[in-house]
Coordinates of N, CA and C in Angstrom, one line a residue:
Chain K
N259 N -96.2 79.6 55.0 CA -96.6 79.8 56.4 C -96.0 78.9 57.3
A260 N -95.3 79.4 58.3 CA -94.6 78.4 59.2 C -95.9 78.0 60.1
G261 N -95.7 76.6 60.8 CA -96.7 76.5 61.8 C -96.2 76.7 63.0
V262 N -97.2 76.4 64.1 CA -96.7 76.8 65.4 C -95.4 76.2 65.8
M263 N -94.8 77.0 66.4 CA -93.4 76.5 66.8 C -93.2 76.3 68.3
Q264 N -92.6 75.4 68.8 CA -92.2 75.5 70.2 C -90.8 74.9 70.3
N265 N -90.3 75.6 71.4 CA -89.0 75.5 71.9 C -88.8 75.6 73.2
P266 N -87.8 74.6 73.9 CA -86.9 73.5 73.1 C -88.1 72.4 73.1
R267 N -87.6 71.5 71.9 CA -88.2 70.2 71.9 C -88.1 69.2 72.8
H268 N -86.9 69.3 73.5 CA -86.6 68.6 74.7 C -86.0 69.3 75.8
L269 N -86.5 69.1 77.1 CA -85.9 69.7 78.1 C -85.7 69.0 79.2
V270 N -84.8 68.7 80.0 CA -84.4 68.3 81.0 C -84.1 69.0 82.2
R271 N -84.7 68.8 83.3 CA -84.3 69.8 84.4 C -84.3 68.8 85.6
R272 N -83.4 69.2 86.7 CA -83.4 68.4 88.0 C -84.7 69.0 88.6
R273 N -85.2 68.3 89.7 CA -86.0 68.7 90.7 C -85.8 70.1 91.3
G274 N -86.7 71.1 91.5 CA -86.3 72.2 92.2 C -85.8 73.4 90.9
Q275 N -85.5 73.2 89.8 CA -85.2 74.1 88.9 C -86.5 74.5 88.1
E276 N -86.5 75.8 87.3 CA -87.4 76.4 86.7 C -87.3 75.8 85.2
A277 N -88.4 75.7 84.7 CA -88.5 75.2 83.4 C -89.5 76.3 82.5
R278 N -88.8 76.9 81.4 CA -89.5 77.9 80.5 C -89.9 77.3 79.1
L279 N -91.1 77.0 78.9 CA -91.3 76.7 77.5 C -91.8 77.6 76.7
R280 N -91.4 77.7 75.3 CA -91.9 78.8 74.4 C -92.5 78.4 73.5
C281 N -93.5 79.2 73.1 CA -94.6 78.9 71.7 C -94.6 80.1 71.1
S282 N -94.4 80.0 69.5 CA -94.7 81.1 68.6 C -95.8 80.6 67.8
P283 N -97.0 81.2 68.0 CA -97.9 80.9 67.3 C -98.0 81.0 65.8
M284 N -98.6 80.6 64.9 CA -98.9 80.7 63.6 C -99.0 82.2 63.3
K285 N -98.2 82.7 62.1 CA -98.5 84.2 61.7 C -99.8 84.5 61.6
G286 N -100.2 85.6 62.4 CA -101.7 86.0 62.3 C -102.5 85.9 63.5
H287 N -102.0 84.6 64.0 CA -102.9 83.9 65.2 C -102.6 85.0 66.4
S288 N -103.8 85.1 67.1 CA -103.8 86.1 68.2 C -104.2 85.2 69.5
H289 N -104.6 83.9 69.2 CA -105.1 83.0 70.6 C -104.1 82.0 70.7
V290 N -103.8 81.6 71.8 CA -103.0 80.5 72.2 C -103.5 79.5 73.2
Y291 N -103.3 78.4 73.1 CA -103.4 77.5 74.3 C -102.4 76.6 74.6
W292 N -102.5 76.3 75.8 CA -101.3 75.2 76.1 C -102.0 73.9 76.9
Y293 N -101.7 72.6 76.4 CA -102.3 71.5 77.0 C -100.9 70.7 77.5
R294 N -101.3 69.6 78.3 CA -100.4 68.9 78.8 C -100.8 67.5 78.6
Q295 N -99.8 66.7 78.1 CA -100.0 65.2 78.0 C -99.4 64.5 78.7
L296 N -99.6 63.7 79.8 CA -98.9 62.9 80.7 C -98.9 61.5 79.8
P297 N -97.8 60.8 80.3 CA -97.8 59.4 79.7 C -99.2 58.5 79.7
E298 N -99.4 58.0 79.0 CA -100.8 57.1 78.9 C -101.9 57.9 79.3
E299 N -102.2 59.2 79.0 CA -103.2 60.1 79.3 C -103.6 60.8 77.9
G300 N -104.7 61.5 78.1 CA -105.1 62.4 77.0 C -104.4 63.7 77.1
L301 N -104.7 64.5 76.3 CA -104.3 66.0 76.2 C -105.1 66.6 77.3
K302 N -104.7 67.2 78.2 CA -105.3 68.1 79.2 C -105.2 69.5 79.1
F303 N -106.4 70.4 79.0 CA -106.2 71.7 78.8 C -105.4 72.5 80.0
M304 N -104.6 73.4 79.6 CA -104.2 74.2 80.8 C -104.6 75.7 80.8
V305 N -104.4 76.5 79.8 CA -104.6 77.9 79.9 C -104.7 78.2 78.3
Y306 N -105.7 79.3 78.4 CA -106.1 80.0 76.9 C -105.7 81.4 77.1
L307 N -104.9 81.9 76.3 CA -104.2 83.2 76.4 C -104.6 84.1 74.9
Q308 N -105.0 85.5 75.2 CA -104.8 86.4 74.1 C -103.8 87.2 74.1
K309 N -103.4 88.2 73.3 CA -102.1 88.8 73.7 C -102.5 89.7 74.9
E310 N -101.6 89.6 75.6 CA -101.6 90.3 76.9 C -102.7 90.2 78.1
N311 N -103.3 89.1 77.6 CA -104.6 88.7 78.4 C -104.6 87.2 78.6
I312 N -105.0 86.9 79.7 CA -105.4 85.3 80.2 C -106.7 85.2 80.1
I313 N -107.4 84.5 79.2 CA -108.8 84.4 79.1 C -109.1 83.2 80.0
D314 N -108.6 82.2 80.1 CA -109.1 80.9 81.3 C -107.9 80.2 81.4
E315 N -107.5 80.4 83.0 CA -106.6 79.5 83.3 C -107.0 78.6 84.3
S316 N -108.2 77.9 84.1 CA -108.7 77.1 85.5 C -108.0 75.7 85.2
G317 N -107.5 75.3 83.8 CA -106.7 74.0 84.0 C -105.3 74.0 84.5
M318 N -104.9 75.1 85.0 CA -103.4 75.1 85.2 C -103.6 74.9 86.9
P319 N -102.4 74.2 87.2 CA -102.4 74.1 88.8 C -102.0 75.6 89.3
K320 N -102.5 75.8 90.7 CA -102.6 76.9 91.3 C -101.2 77.6 91.7
E321 N -100.6 76.6 92.1 CA -99.0 76.9 92.4 C -97.9 76.5 91.4
R322 N -96.8 77.2 91.3 CA -95.6 76.9 90.5 C -95.9 77.1 89.0
F323 N -97.1 77.3 88.5 CA -97.2 77.4 86.9 C -97.7 78.8 86.6
S324 N -97.1 79.2 85.5 CA -97.6 80.6 85.2 C -97.7 80.7 83.8
A325 N -98.3 81.5 83.0 CA -98.3 81.5 81.6 C -98.6 83.2 81.2
E326 N -97.7 83.3 80.1 CA -98.2 84.9 79.6 C -98.1 84.7 77.9
F327 N -98.6 85.7 77.4 CA -98.5 86.0 76.1 C -98.3 87.3 75.7
P328 N -97.1 87.8 75.6 CA -96.9 89.4 75.8 C -97.2 89.9 74.2
K329 N -97.2 91.2 74.1 CA -97.3 92.1 73.0 C -96.6 91.6 71.9
E330 N -95.3 91.3 72.3 CA -94.3 91.0 71.5 C -93.7 89.6 71.8
G331 N -93.2 88.9 71.1 CA -92.6 87.9 71.4 C -93.5 86.6 71.6
P332 N -92.8 85.3 71.9 CA -93.7 84.1 72.0 C -94.6 84.1 73.4
S333 N -95.5 83.0 73.2 CA -96.1 82.8 74.9 C -95.1 81.9 75.6
I334 N -94.9 82.0 76.6 CA -94.2 81.4 77.8 C -94.9 80.7 78.6
L335 N -94.7 79.3 78.9 CA -95.3 78.5 80.0 C -94.1 78.3 81.0
R336 N -94.2 78.8 82.1 CA -93.1 78.6 83.4 C -93.5 77.9 84.6
I337 N -92.8 76.9 84.8 CA -92.7 76.2 85.7 C -91.8 76.2 86.9
Q338 N -92.2 76.7 88.0 CA -91.0 76.9 89.0 C -90.9 75.9 89.9
Q339 N -89.7 75.2 90.3 CA -89.4 74.3 91.2 C -90.2 73.0 90.8
V340 N -89.7 72.7 89.8 CA -90.4 71.4 89.1 C -89.9 70.3 89.9
V341 N -91.0 69.3 89.8 CA -91.1 68.1 90.6 C -91.3 66.9 89.3
R342 N -91.0 65.7 89.7 CA -90.8 64.7 88.8 C -92.2 64.4 88.3
G343 N -93.5 64.5 88.9 CA -94.7 64.8 88.1 C -94.9 65.6 87.1
D344 N -94.2 66.5 86.8 CA -94.2 67.7 85.9 C -93.8 67.0 84.4
S345 N -93.2 65.8 84.7 CA -92.6 65.3 83.7 C -93.8 65.0 82.5
A346 N -93.7 65.4 81.3 CA -95.0 65.5 80.3 C -94.4 66.2 79.0
A347 N -95.3 65.9 78.0 CA -95.3 66.6 76.9 C -96.2 67.7 77.0
Y348 N -95.6 69.0 76.6 CA -96.4 70.1 76.8 C -96.7 70.6 75.2
F349 N -98.0 70.8 74.7 CA -98.5 71.1 73.5 C -99.0 72.7 73.5
C350 N -98.7 73.5 72.4 CA -99.3 74.5 72.5 C -100.1 74.6 71.0
A351 N -101.2 75.2 70.9 CA -101.9 75.5 69.9 C -102.2 76.8 69.8
S352 N -102.5 77.2 68.4 CA -102.9 78.7 68.3 C -104.1 78.7 67.4
S353 N -105.0 79.7 67.3 CA -106.1 80.1 66.3 C -106.1 81.4 66.0
P354 N -106.7 81.6 64.7 CA -106.7 82.9 64.4 C -107.8 83.8 65.0
P355 N -107.7 85.1 64.7 CA -108.9 86.0 65.3 C -109.9 85.7 64.6
T356 N -110.1 85.3 63.6 CA -111.5 85.2 62.9 C -112.0 83.7 63.3
A357 N -111.5 83.1 64.1 CA -112.0 81.8 64.7 C -111.9 81.8 66.2
P358 N -112.4 82.8 66.7 CA -112.2 82.6 68.6 C -113.1 81.5 69.1
G359 N -112.8 81.2 70.2 CA -113.4 80.0 71.0 C -112.8 78.8 70.7
G360 N -111.6 78.5 69.9 CA -110.8 77.5 69.9 C -111.6 76.6 68.8
Y361 N -112.3 77.0 67.9 CA -112.8 76.0 67.0 C -111.7 75.5 65.7
E362 N -110.7 76.4 65.7 CA -109.6 75.9 64.7 C -108.3 76.1 65.1
Q363 N -107.9 75.0 66.1 CA -106.7 75.0 66.9 C -105.6 74.3 66.2
Y364 N -104.3 74.8 65.7 CA -103.3 74.3 65.1 C -102.2 74.1 66.1
F365 N -101.8 72.6 66.3 CA -100.9 72.3 67.4 C -99.4 72.4 66.9
G366 N -98.5 72.8 67.8 CA -97.1 72.7 67.6 C -96.8 71.1 68.0
P367 N -95.4 71.0 67.8 CA -94.8 69.6 67.8 C -94.7 69.4 69.3
G368 N -94.8 70.1 70.4 CA -94.7 69.8 71.8 C -93.4 70.0 72.2
T369 N -93.1 70.0 73.9 CA -91.9 70.1 74.3 C -92.0 69.1 75.4
R370 N -90.8 68.0 75.5 CA -91.1 67.0 76.3 C -90.2 67.4 77.4
L371 N -90.7 67.7 78.4 CA -90.0 67.7 79.8 C -89.7 66.6 80.6
T372 N -88.7 66.4 80.9 CA -88.1 65.4 81.7 C -87.4 65.8 83.1
V373 N -88.0 65.5 84.0 CA -87.5 66.1 85.3 C -86.7 64.8 86.0
T374 N -85.6 65.2 86.4 CA -84.7 64.2 87.0 C -84.5 64.3 88.5
Chain W
G98 N -117.5 66.7 85.5 CA -116.4 66.8 84.4 C -116.9 66.5 83.0
Q99 N -116.0 66.0 82.2 CA -116.4 65.4 80.9 C -115.8 64.0 80.8
N100 N -116.9 63.2 80.3 CA -116.3 61.8 80.1 C -116.2 61.5 78.7
I101 N -115.1 61.3 78.1 CA -114.8 60.8 76.8 C -114.0 59.7 76.8
D102 N -114.8 58.8 76.2 CA -114.3 57.3 76.1 C -114.2 56.9 74.7
Q103 N -112.9 56.2 74.4 CA -112.5 55.6 73.2 C -111.6 54.2 73.5
P104 N -111.7 53.4 72.4 CA -110.7 52.3 72.8 C -109.2 52.7 72.8
T105 N -108.5 52.2 73.7 CA -107.0 52.2 73.8 C -106.1 51.9 72.5
E106 N -106.7 50.8 72.0 CA -105.9 50.0 70.8 C -106.8 49.5 69.8
M107 N -106.4 49.6 68.6 CA -106.9 48.9 67.6 C -105.9 48.4 66.6
T108 N -106.1 47.3 65.9 CA -105.2 47.1 64.9 C -106.1 46.6 63.5
A109 N -105.5 46.7 62.5 CA -106.1 46.4 61.0 C -105.1 46.2 59.9
T110 N -105.4 45.7 58.8 CA -104.4 45.4 57.6 C -104.7 46.6 56.8
E111 N -103.6 46.6 56.0 CA -103.6 47.8 54.8 C -104.6 47.3 53.8
G112 N -105.5 48.3 53.5 CA -106.4 48.1 52.3 C -107.7 48.2 53.1
A113 N -107.7 47.7 54.3 CA -108.9 47.5 55.2 C -109.8 48.5 55.6
I114 N -110.9 48.7 56.1 CA -111.5 49.8 56.7 C -111.7 49.6 58.0
V115 N -111.2 50.7 58.9 CA -111.6 50.5 60.4 C -112.5 51.8 60.9
Q116 N -113.2 51.5 62.1 CA -114.1 52.5 62.5 C -113.7 52.8 64.0
I117 N -113.4 53.9 64.3 CA -113.0 54.4 65.8 C -113.9 55.1 66.4
N118 N -114.5 54.2 67.5 CA -115.7 55.0 68.3 C -115.3 55.9 69.4
C119 N -116.1 56.8 69.6 CA -115.9 57.8 70.5 C -117.4 58.1 71.4
T120 N -117.4 58.0 72.9 CA -118.5 58.2 73.4 C -118.2 59.5 74.3
Y121 N -119.1 60.1 74.4 CA -119.0 61.3 75.3 C -120.1 61.7 76.1
Q122 N -120.0 62.3 77.4 CA -121.0 62.9 78.4 C -120.6 64.1 78.8
T123 N -121.2 65.1 78.4 CA -121.1 66.4 78.5 C -122.0 67.4 78.4
S124 N -122.1 68.4 79.4 CA -123.2 69.2 79.3 C -122.6 70.6 78.4
G125 N -123.6 71.3 77.9 CA -123.3 72.3 77.0 C -122.4 71.9 75.7
F126 N -122.9 70.9 75.0 CA -122.0 70.1 73.9 C -122.2 71.3 72.6
N127 N -120.8 71.6 72.1 CA -120.9 72.7 70.8 C -119.9 72.1 69.9
G128 N -119.6 70.8 69.8 CA -118.7 70.2 68.7 C -118.0 69.2 69.0
L129 N -117.6 68.2 68.1 CA -116.7 67.1 68.3 C -115.5 67.2 67.3
F130 N -114.4 67.0 67.8 CA -113.1 67.0 66.8 C -112.4 65.5 66.9
W131 N -112.0 65.4 65.7 CA -111.1 64.3 65.7 C -109.5 64.9 65.1
Y132 N -108.5 64.4 65.8 CA -107.4 64.7 65.4 C -106.3 63.5 65.1
Q133 N -105.6 63.4 64.6 CA -104.5 62.4 64.4 C -103.1 62.8 64.8
Q134 N -102.5 62.0 65.4 CA -101.0 62.3 66.2 C -100.3 61.1 66.2
H135 N -99.3 61.5 65.1 CA -97.9 60.4 65.0 C -97.2 60.4 66.2
A136 N -96.4 59.3 66.5 CA -95.6 59.5 67.8 C -94.5 60.6 67.7
G137 N -94.6 61.2 68.4 CA -93.5 62.3 68.8 C -93.9 63.7 68.1
E138 N -94.9 63.7 67.3 CA -95.5 64.9 66.4 C -96.8 65.5 67.3
A139 N -97.1 66.7 66.4 CA -98.2 67.3 66.6 C -99.5 66.7 66.5
P140 N -100.5 67.0 67.0 CA -101.8 66.6 66.4 C -102.1 67.4 65.3
T141 N -102.7 66.8 64.4 CA -103.2 67.4 63.3 C -104.6 67.1 63.2
F142 N -105.3 68.2 62.9 CA -106.9 68.3 62.7 C -107.5 67.4 61.5
L143 N -108.3 66.6 61.7 CA -109.0 65.6 60.7 C -110.3 66.3 60.5
S144 N -111.3 66.5 61.6 CA -112.6 66.7 61.3 C -113.3 67.5 62.5
Y145 N -114.6 68.0 62.2 CA -115.1 68.6 63.2 C -116.7 68.5 63.0
N146 N -117.5 68.0 63.8 CA -118.6 67.8 63.8 C -119.7 68.5 64.7
V147 N -120.6 69.2 64.3 CA -121.4 70.0 65.3 C -123.0 69.4 65.2
L148 N -123.3 69.0 63.8 CA -124.7 68.5 63.4 C -124.6 67.0 63.3
D149 N -125.9 66.4 63.5 CA -125.9 65.2 63.3 C -125.6 64.6 62.1
G150 N -125.0 63.5 61.7 CA -124.8 63.1 60.5 C -123.2 62.7 60.0
L151 N -123.1 62.4 58.8 CA -121.8 61.8 58.4 C -121.1 62.9 57.6
E152 N -119.8 63.5 57.8 CA -119.0 64.2 57.0 C -118.0 63.4 56.5
E153 N -117.7 63.3 54.9 CA -116.8 62.8 54.4 C -116.0 63.7 53.7
K154 N -114.4 63.3 53.9 CA -113.4 63.7 53.6 C -112.4 62.8 52.9
G155 N -112.3 62.6 51.8 CA -111.3 61.7 51.2 C -111.6 60.3 51.8
R156 N -110.5 59.8 52.1 CA -110.4 58.3 52.9 C -111.0 58.5 54.3
F157 N -111.1 59.5 54.9 CA -111.8 59.8 56.1 C -113.1 60.2 56.2
S158 N -113.9 59.7 57.2 CA -115.3 60.3 57.6 C -115.3 60.3 58.8
S159 N -116.3 61.2 59.3 CA -116.6 61.2 60.8 C -118.1 61.4 60.9
F160 N -118.7 60.8 61.9 CA -120.1 60.8 62.3 C -120.5 61.1 63.5
L161 N -121.6 61.8 63.6 CA -121.9 62.2 65.0 C -123.5 61.9 65.2
S162 N -123.9 61.7 66.5 CA -125.1 61.3 67.1 C -125.1 62.0 68.1
R163 N -125.9 63.3 68.4 CA -125.7 64.3 69.6 C -126.8 63.5 70.5
S164 N -127.6 62.8 70.2 CA -128.7 62.5 71.1 C -128.0 61.1 71.9
K165 N -127.1 60.5 70.9 CA -126.5 59.4 71.8 C -125.2 59.5 72.3
G166 N -124.8 60.7 72.2 CA -123.3 61.2 72.7 C -122.4 60.2 72.1
Y167 N -122.5 60.0 71.0 CA -121.4 59.2 70.0 C -120.8 59.5 68.6
S168 N -119.7 59.4 68.4 CA -119.0 59.7 67.2 C -118.2 58.6 66.8
Y169 N -117.9 58.5 65.6 CA -117.0 57.6 64.9 C -116.1 58.1 63.9
L170 N -114.9 57.9 63.7 CA -114.2 58.2 62.8 C -113.9 56.9 61.8
L171 N -114.1 56.8 60.5 CA -113.9 55.8 59.6 C -112.9 56.0 58.5
L172 N -111.9 55.1 58.8 CA -110.7 55.2 57.8 C -110.9 54.2 56.7
K173 N -110.9 54.6 55.4 CA -111.1 53.4 54.3 C -109.7 53.4 53.8
E174 N -109.4 52.5 52.9 CA -108.5 52.0 52.2 C -107.2 52.3 53.0
L175 N -107.1 51.5 54.2 CA -106.1 51.9 55.1 C -104.7 51.8 54.5
Q176 N -103.6 52.6 54.9 CA -102.2 52.7 54.7 C -101.3 52.6 55.9
M177 N -100.1 52.0 55.6 CA -99.3 52.0 56.7 C -99.1 53.4 57.4
K178 N -99.0 54.5 56.5 CA -98.9 55.6 57.3 C -100.1 56.3 58.1
D179 N -101.2 55.4 58.2 CA -102.4 55.8 59.1 C -102.0 55.3 60.6
S180 N -101.1 54.6 60.8 CA -100.5 54.0 61.8 C -100.5 55.4 62.8
A181 N -101.0 55.5 63.9 CA -101.1 56.8 64.6 C -102.2 56.9 65.7
S182 N -101.9 57.6 66.7 CA -103.0 57.7 67.8 C -104.2 58.7 67.2
Y183 N -105.5 58.4 67.2 CA -106.5 58.9 66.8 C -107.3 59.7 68.1
L184 N -107.4 60.9 68.3 CA -107.8 61.6 69.6 C -109.2 62.1 69.3
C185 N -110.3 61.8 70.0 CA -111.4 62.4 70.1 C -111.5 63.4 71.2
A186 N -112.1 64.8 70.8 CA -112.1 65.8 71.6 C -113.6 66.7 71.4
V187 N -114.0 67.1 72.6 CA -115.2 67.9 72.4 C -115.1 69.3 73.0
I188 N -116.0 70.2 72.6 CA -115.9 71.5 73.0 C -117.2 72.1 73.5
R189 N -117.3 72.7 74.5 CA -118.5 73.0 75.1 C -118.7 74.6 75.0
G190 N -120.0 75.0 74.7 CA -120.3 76.4 74.5 C -120.0 77.4 75.6
S191 N -119.7 76.6 76.9 CA -119.6 77.5 78.1 C -118.1 77.8 78.3
T192 N -117.2 76.9 77.9 CA -115.7 77.1 78.0 C -115.1 77.2 76.8
L193 N -115.4 78.2 75.8 CA -114.7 78.3 74.4 C -113.5 78.2 74.8
G194 N -112.5 77.8 73.7 CA -111.2 77.7 73.6 C -110.5 76.6 74.5
R195 N -111.4 75.6 75.2 CA -110.9 74.4 76.0 C -111.4 73.4 75.2
L196 N -110.5 72.5 74.5 CA -111.0 71.1 74.1 C -110.9 70.1 75.2
Y197 N -111.6 69.4 75.2 CA -111.7 68.2 76.3 C -111.4 66.9 75.3
F198 N -110.1 66.2 75.3 CA -109.7 65.2 74.9 C -110.0 63.9 75.7
G199 N -110.1 62.9 74.8 CA -110.4 61.5 75.4 C -108.7 60.9 75.2
R200 N -108.5 59.7 75.8 CA -107.1 59.3 75.7 C -106.5 58.8 74.4
G201 N -107.3 59.0 73.5 CA -106.7 58.4 72.1 C -106.7 56.8 71.9
T202 N -106.9 56.7 70.5 CA -106.8 55.3 70.0 C -105.7 54.9 69.3
Q203 N -104.9 54.1 69.7 CA -103.5 53.8 68.9 C -103.9 52.7 67.9
L204 N -103.9 53.3 66.6 CA -104.1 52.3 65.5 C -102.9 51.9 64.9
T205 N -102.7 50.6 65.0 CA -101.5 50.0 63.9 C -102.2 49.2 62.9
V206 N -101.4 49.6 61.7 CA -101.9 49.0 60.3 C -100.8 48.2 60.1
W207 N -101.3 46.8 59.7 CA -100.2 45.7 59.5 C -100.1 45.6 57.9
P208 N -99.1 45.3 57.3 CA -98.9 44.9 55.8 C -100.0 43.8 55.4

C-alpha cells in the first residue's frame, strides 16, 4: 500500500507566479490535512478537507491560498502570486474514514517551495 | 492559542538513554502525539497518549501527565539512526483534525 504521495518534491517559483502542490492520500483515505513548516518553526496546520468538502480552513491565510479535494484526483493546495515569505515545506497528511478527527494522520514527504 | 514547548536540541551517545520533554498549555486537550522526522522526510508516527501513564513500544516509551500538562518521549539503546527531529503535537476535542505541533527537538546521536 503506497504511502501519501506529494508532488512535486521541490518547486521553485518567481515572485508573483502561482504554485500548485498536489497530494494523493493513501488508498482508502478520505481525509486530507495540509501543514506548513517554515524554517526553524514547527508544523502549522492550514486546512482539513474531505472529498469535495472543506472541514476547517481556519489555519489558511485568507488571501492567495486555496485548497480543494475533488471527488476524483489528488488534493491541490494553490498559492497565487507567491511572495518570498511563502518559501517553506508544505506537508500533506491523510487519515482513513474509520479514524475521523485526525487521530491517525500519515504524512507525505512534503513539497519544498522556494520563491525567488 | 496553544503553547507547546520542547527543547530545541539534545545530544547523546550510542547505547545511551535520552528523555525528550514536552510541556503544553491548551484547552480541550484530547491527546498528545510524538512524531519522528528525519531531515527532508515525512514525519512518522511514534506514539499517542490520551490517558495518564506510560506507553511502551519497543525501544521507545511515551509518558503523559494531563494534570501537569507534561509529556516525555524516552528512547533507549540509542542508535545512530535515531538522529532526527522529534515532534510533540496535541489535539483538541473542539478542533478535531488539527494537530498543534511544537517546534521539534533535534536529537544528535554520537558514536
